[in-house]
């Protein structure tokens, strides 16, 4: 399966605790919790570019059907669970933020 495509966030878990732990201000957490972000993944062989509507980008490594990255101590795993669904899990210590995204047409 190809990761390439645009995905819109469908649900998320643990957002507020995770964002507080990385130092995000309360007003920004409040604004961000209802945003339905869009992630675009471009795959070229084993090279990937992930862009989120916030403008953040990351270099990732492919491991089976998962893309893995580490940024500022945060472990990020993006898993293609089926042809149209991505589960993105970020871990900082024992805090976990998990979001589910669906491929856009």
Short mmCIF file of N, CA and C in Angstrom, two decimals:
data_model
loop_
_atom_site.label_atom_id
_atom_site.label_comp_id
_atom_site.label_asym_id
_atom_site.label_seq_id
_atom_site.Cartn_x
_atom_site.Cartn_y
_atom_site.Cartn_z
N UNK A 1 0.84 -1.19 0.00
CA UNK A 1 0.00 0.00 0.00
C UNK A 1 0.88 1.24 0.00
N UNK A 2 0.41 2.26 -0.67
CA UNK A 2 1.14 3.52 -0.73
C UNK A 2 0.63 4.47 0.35
N UNK A 3 1.55 5.15 1.00
CA UNK A 3 1.19 6.16 1.99
C UNK A 3 0.73 7.45 1.33
N UNK A 4 1.12 7.68 0.06
CA UNK A 4 0.87 8.95 -0.61
C UNK A 4 -0.61 9.33 -0.57
N UNK A 5 -0.86 10.60 -0.27
CA UNK A 5 -2.22 11.12 -0.28
C UNK A 5 -2.42 12.17 0.79
N UNK A 6 -3.63 12.74 0.81
CA UNK A 6 -4.01 13.71 1.83
C UNK A 6 -4.98 13.02 2.78
N UNK A 7 -4.78 13.27 4.07
CA UNK A 7 -5.59 12.66 5.12
C UNK A 7 -6.10 13.75 6.05
N UNK A 8 -7.38 13.65 6.44
CA UNK A 8 -7.95 14.59 7.39
C UNK A 8 -8.17 13.88 8.72
N UNK A 9 -7.83 14.59 9.82
CA UNK A 9 -7.99 13.99 11.14
C UNK A 9 -9.46 13.69 11.40
N UNK A 10 -9.69 12.48 11.87
CA UNK A 10 -11.04 12.03 12.18
C UNK A 10 -11.29 12.03 13.69
N UNK A 11 -10.27 11.67 14.48
CA UNK A 11 -10.40 11.64 15.93
C UNK A 11 -9.02 11.73 16.56
N UNK A 12 -8.97 12.05 17.86
CA UNK A 12 -7.69 12.05 18.59
C UNK A 12 -7.93 11.77 20.06
N UNK A 13 -6.88 11.28 20.74
CA UNK A 13 -6.93 10.93 22.17
C UNK A 13 -5.70 11.48 22.86
N UNK A 14 -5.87 12.05 24.04
CA UNK A 14 -4.74 12.49 24.86
C UNK A 14 -4.13 13.81 24.44
N UNK A 15 -4.83 14.59 23.63
CA UNK A 15 -4.29 15.83 23.07
C UNK A 15 -3.87 16.83 24.15
N UNK A 16 -4.79 17.18 25.05
CA UNK A 16 -4.51 18.24 26.02
C UNK A 16 -3.33 17.92 26.94
N UNK A 17 -3.29 16.73 27.52
CA UNK A 17 -2.18 16.37 28.41
C UNK A 17 -0.86 16.37 27.67
N UNK A 18 -0.87 15.85 26.44
CA UNK A 18 0.35 15.77 25.65
C UNK A 18 0.87 17.17 25.32
N UNK A 19 -0.01 18.06 24.88
CA UNK A 19 0.39 19.42 24.51
C UNK A 19 0.88 20.21 25.73
N UNK A 20 0.25 20.00 26.88
CA UNK A 20 0.73 20.65 28.11
C UNK A 20 2.14 20.17 28.45
N UNK A 21 2.39 18.87 28.27
CA UNK A 21 3.69 18.30 28.60
C UNK A 21 4.81 18.84 27.72
N UNK A 22 4.48 19.21 26.47
CA UNK A 22 5.53 19.76 25.60
C UNK A 22 5.61 21.28 25.70
N UNK A 23 4.80 21.87 26.60
CA UNK A 23 4.92 23.29 26.89
C UNK A 23 4.05 24.22 26.09
N UNK A 24 3.04 23.72 25.41
CA UNK A 24 2.15 24.58 24.64
C UNK A 24 1.26 25.37 25.58
N UNK A 25 1.06 26.64 25.29
CA UNK A 25 0.24 27.52 26.12
C UNK A 25 -1.22 27.07 26.10
N UNK A 26 -1.93 27.29 27.23
CA UNK A 26 -3.32 26.86 27.36
C UNK A 26 -4.22 27.41 26.26
N UNK A 27 -4.03 28.68 25.88
CA UNK A 27 -4.88 29.26 24.84
C UNK A 27 -4.67 28.57 23.49
N UNK A 28 -3.44 28.18 23.20
CA UNK A 28 -3.16 27.47 21.95
C UNK A 28 -3.71 26.05 21.98
N UNK A 29 -3.66 25.42 23.15
CA UNK A 29 -4.24 24.08 23.30
C UNK A 29 -5.74 24.16 23.06
N UNK A 30 -6.38 25.16 23.64
CA UNK A 30 -7.83 25.33 23.48
C UNK A 30 -8.20 25.53 22.01
N UNK A 31 -7.42 26.34 21.30
CA UNK A 31 -7.68 26.58 19.87
C UNK A 31 -7.43 25.33 19.04
N UNK A 32 -6.42 24.56 19.41
CA UNK A 32 -6.01 23.42 18.60
C UNK A 32 -6.82 22.16 18.77
N UNK A 33 -7.54 22.03 19.87
CA UNK A 33 -8.19 20.74 20.14
C UNK A 33 -9.32 20.40 19.19
N UNK A 34 -9.90 21.39 18.51
CA UNK A 34 -11.01 21.11 17.59
C UNK A 34 -10.62 21.24 16.13
N UNK A 35 -9.35 21.49 15.84
CA UNK A 35 -8.90 21.63 14.46
C UNK A 35 -8.88 20.26 13.79
N UNK A 36 -9.44 20.17 12.62
CA UNK A 36 -9.41 18.95 11.81
C UNK A 36 -8.25 19.09 10.83
N UNK A 37 -7.04 18.87 11.31
CA UNK A 37 -5.84 19.08 10.50
C UNK A 37 -5.80 18.14 9.30
N UNK A 38 -5.08 18.57 8.28
CA UNK A 38 -4.88 17.77 7.08
C UNK A 38 -3.39 17.46 6.98
N UNK A 39 -3.08 16.18 6.79
CA UNK A 39 -1.70 15.74 6.60
C UNK A 39 -1.54 15.25 5.17
N UNK A 40 -0.47 15.69 4.52
CA UNK A 40 -0.18 15.22 3.16
C UNK A 40 1.12 14.43 3.20
N UNK A 41 1.08 13.23 2.67
CA UNK A 41 2.26 12.37 2.63
C UNK A 41 2.64 12.15 1.17
N UNK A 42 3.90 12.44 0.86
CA UNK A 42 4.44 12.20 -0.47
C UNK A 42 5.48 11.10 -0.36
N UNK A 43 5.28 10.02 -1.09
CA UNK A 43 6.19 8.88 -1.06
C UNK A 43 6.90 8.79 -2.40
N UNK A 44 8.25 8.70 -2.33
CA UNK A 44 9.07 8.51 -3.51
C UNK A 44 10.01 7.34 -3.19
N UNK A 45 9.61 6.12 -3.54
CA UNK A 45 10.38 4.95 -3.16
C UNK A 45 10.34 4.77 -1.66
N UNK A 46 11.52 4.76 -1.02
CA UNK A 46 11.59 4.66 0.44
C UNK A 46 11.79 6.01 1.11
N UNK A 47 11.57 7.10 0.40
CA UNK A 47 11.70 8.45 0.94
C UNK A 47 10.31 9.06 1.08
N UNK A 48 10.11 9.77 2.19
CA UNK A 48 8.80 10.31 2.49
C UNK A 48 8.91 11.77 2.92
N UNK A 49 7.89 12.55 2.57
CA UNK A 49 7.76 13.92 3.05
C UNK A 49 6.36 14.02 3.64
N UNK A 50 6.28 14.45 4.90
CA UNK A 50 4.99 14.60 5.58
C UNK A 50 4.80 16.07 5.90
N UNK A 51 3.71 16.66 5.42
CA UNK A 51 3.40 18.05 5.69
C UNK A 51 2.02 18.11 6.34
N UNK A 52 1.94 18.81 7.47
CA UNK A 52 0.68 18.96 8.20
C UNK A 52 0.21 20.39 7.99
N UNK A 53 -1.11 20.64 8.04
CA UNK A 53 -1.65 21.97 7.78
C UNK A 53 -1.00 23.05 8.64
N UNK A 54 -0.39 22.68 9.75
CA UNK A 54 0.31 23.65 10.58
C UNK A 54 1.62 24.09 9.94
N UNK A 55 2.04 23.38 8.89
CA UNK A 55 3.27 23.71 8.19
C UNK A 55 4.47 22.94 8.69
N UNK A 56 4.27 22.09 9.70
CA UNK A 56 5.40 21.33 10.21
C UNK A 56 5.79 20.23 9.23
N UNK A 57 7.08 19.94 9.15
CA UNK A 57 7.60 18.89 8.28
C UNK A 57 8.58 18.05 9.07
N UNK A 58 8.73 16.79 8.66
CA UNK A 58 9.66 15.90 9.36
C UNK A 58 10.27 14.91 8.39
N UNK A 59 11.51 14.52 8.67
CA UNK A 59 12.15 13.44 7.93
C UNK A 59 11.82 12.16 8.67
N UNK A 60 11.32 11.17 7.95
CA UNK A 60 10.86 9.95 8.59
C UNK A 60 11.54 8.73 7.98
N UNK A 61 11.53 7.63 8.72
CA UNK A 61 12.09 6.36 8.26
C UNK A 61 10.95 5.36 8.13
N UNK A 62 10.96 4.57 7.07
CA UNK A 62 9.92 3.56 6.86
C UNK A 62 10.33 2.27 7.57
N UNK A 63 9.36 1.67 8.28
CA UNK A 63 9.56 0.39 8.96
C UNK A 63 8.29 -0.43 8.71
N UNK A 64 8.29 -1.23 7.65
CA UNK A 64 7.09 -1.98 7.28
C UNK A 64 6.01 -1.03 6.82
N UNK A 65 4.84 -1.08 7.47
CA UNK A 65 3.75 -0.18 7.12
C UNK A 65 3.70 1.03 8.05
N UNK A 66 4.85 1.35 8.67
CA UNK A 66 4.93 2.47 9.61
C UNK A 66 6.00 3.46 9.17
N UNK A 67 5.76 4.73 9.47
CA UNK A 67 6.75 5.79 9.29
C UNK A 67 7.13 6.25 10.69
N UNK A 68 8.43 6.29 10.98
CA UNK A 68 8.89 6.64 12.33
C UNK A 68 9.79 7.87 12.28
N UNK A 69 9.65 8.72 13.29
CA UNK A 69 10.48 9.92 13.40
C UNK A 69 10.62 10.29 14.87
N UNK A 70 11.68 11.02 15.19
CA UNK A 70 11.89 11.57 16.52
C UNK A 70 12.20 13.05 16.37
N UNK A 71 11.48 13.88 17.11
CA UNK A 71 11.68 15.32 17.05
C UNK A 71 11.54 15.89 18.46
N UNK A 72 12.58 16.51 18.95
CA UNK A 72 12.59 17.11 20.29
C UNK A 72 12.14 16.12 21.36
N UNK A 73 12.63 14.88 21.28
CA UNK A 73 12.32 13.87 22.28
C UNK A 73 10.98 13.19 22.11
N UNK A 74 10.22 13.58 21.11
CA UNK A 74 8.91 12.98 20.86
C UNK A 74 9.06 11.89 19.81
N UNK A 75 8.61 10.68 20.16
CA UNK A 75 8.62 9.56 19.22
C UNK A 75 7.32 9.61 18.42
N UNK A 76 7.43 9.62 17.11
CA UNK A 76 6.26 9.69 16.24
C UNK A 76 6.19 8.44 15.37
N UNK A 77 5.03 7.78 15.37
CA UNK A 77 4.81 6.60 14.52
C UNK A 77 3.51 6.82 13.76
N UNK A 78 3.61 6.77 12.44
CA UNK A 78 2.44 6.90 11.57
C UNK A 78 2.24 5.55 10.90
N UNK A 79 1.10 4.92 11.16
CA UNK A 79 0.84 3.58 10.64
C UNK A 79 -0.32 3.59 9.66
N UNK A 80 -0.09 3.02 8.48
CA UNK A 80 -1.13 2.85 7.48
C UNK A 80 -1.87 1.56 7.83
N UNK A 81 -3.07 1.69 8.45
CA UNK A 81 -3.78 0.51 8.94
C UNK A 81 -4.61 -0.17 7.86
N UNK A 82 -5.05 0.59 6.88
CA UNK A 82 -5.70 0.05 5.68
C UNK A 82 -5.49 1.07 4.57
N UNK A 83 -6.06 0.84 3.41
CA UNK A 83 -5.80 1.71 2.26
C UNK A 83 -6.24 3.15 2.48
N UNK A 84 -7.11 3.41 3.45
CA UNK A 84 -7.65 4.75 3.64
C UNK A 84 -7.50 5.32 5.05
N UNK A 85 -6.83 4.60 5.95
CA UNK A 85 -6.76 5.04 7.34
C UNK A 85 -5.32 5.06 7.85
N UNK A 86 -4.99 6.16 8.52
CA UNK A 86 -3.69 6.31 9.17
C UNK A 86 -3.92 6.53 10.66
N UNK A 87 -3.15 5.85 11.49
CA UNK A 87 -3.15 6.10 12.93
C UNK A 87 -1.78 6.69 13.26
N UNK A 88 -1.79 7.91 13.81
CA UNK A 88 -0.55 8.62 14.15
C UNK A 88 -0.45 8.68 15.66
N UNK A 89 0.62 8.12 16.22
CA UNK A 89 0.82 8.08 17.67
C UNK A 89 2.11 8.82 18.02
N UNK A 90 2.00 9.79 18.94
CA UNK A 90 3.17 10.51 19.43
C UNK A 90 3.35 10.17 20.90
N UNK A 91 4.59 9.87 21.29
CA UNK A 91 4.87 9.47 22.66
C UNK A 91 5.98 10.33 23.24
N UNK A 92 5.75 10.85 24.44
CA UNK A 92 6.74 11.62 25.18
C UNK A 92 6.74 11.04 26.59
N UNK A 93 7.77 10.26 26.91
CA UNK A 93 7.79 9.58 28.20
C UNK A 93 6.62 8.62 28.28
N UNK A 94 5.75 8.81 29.31
CA UNK A 94 4.59 7.94 29.43
C UNK A 94 3.31 8.58 28.88
N UNK A 95 3.44 9.77 28.28
CA UNK A 95 2.28 10.43 27.68
C UNK A 95 2.13 10.01 26.23
N UNK A 96 0.89 9.75 25.83
CA UNK A 96 0.62 9.31 24.47
C UNK A 96 -0.50 10.17 23.88
N UNK A 97 -0.27 10.65 22.66
CA UNK A 97 -1.29 11.37 21.89
C UNK A 97 -1.51 10.58 20.61
N UNK A 98 -2.75 10.16 20.41
CA UNK A 98 -3.06 9.29 19.27
C UNK A 98 -4.17 9.94 18.45
N UNK A 99 -3.98 9.97 17.12
CA UNK A 99 -5.03 10.50 16.27
C UNK A 99 -5.24 9.60 15.06
N UNK A 100 -6.47 9.57 14.60
CA UNK A 100 -6.84 8.74 13.45
C UNK A 100 -7.22 9.67 12.31
N UNK A 101 -6.66 9.39 11.11
CA UNK A 101 -6.92 10.22 9.94
C UNK A 101 -7.46 9.35 8.81
N UNK A 102 -8.39 9.92 8.02
CA UNK A 102 -8.97 9.22 6.88
C UNK A 102 -8.52 9.89 5.59
N UNK A 103 -8.22 9.07 4.57
CA UNK A 103 -7.79 9.58 3.27
C UNK A 103 -8.93 10.42 2.67
N UNK A 104 -8.56 11.57 2.11
CA UNK A 104 -9.52 12.44 1.45
C UNK A 104 -9.62 12.02 -0.01
N UNK A 105 -10.79 12.21 -0.61
CA UNK A 105 -10.97 11.81 -2.02
C UNK A 105 -10.09 12.60 -2.96
#
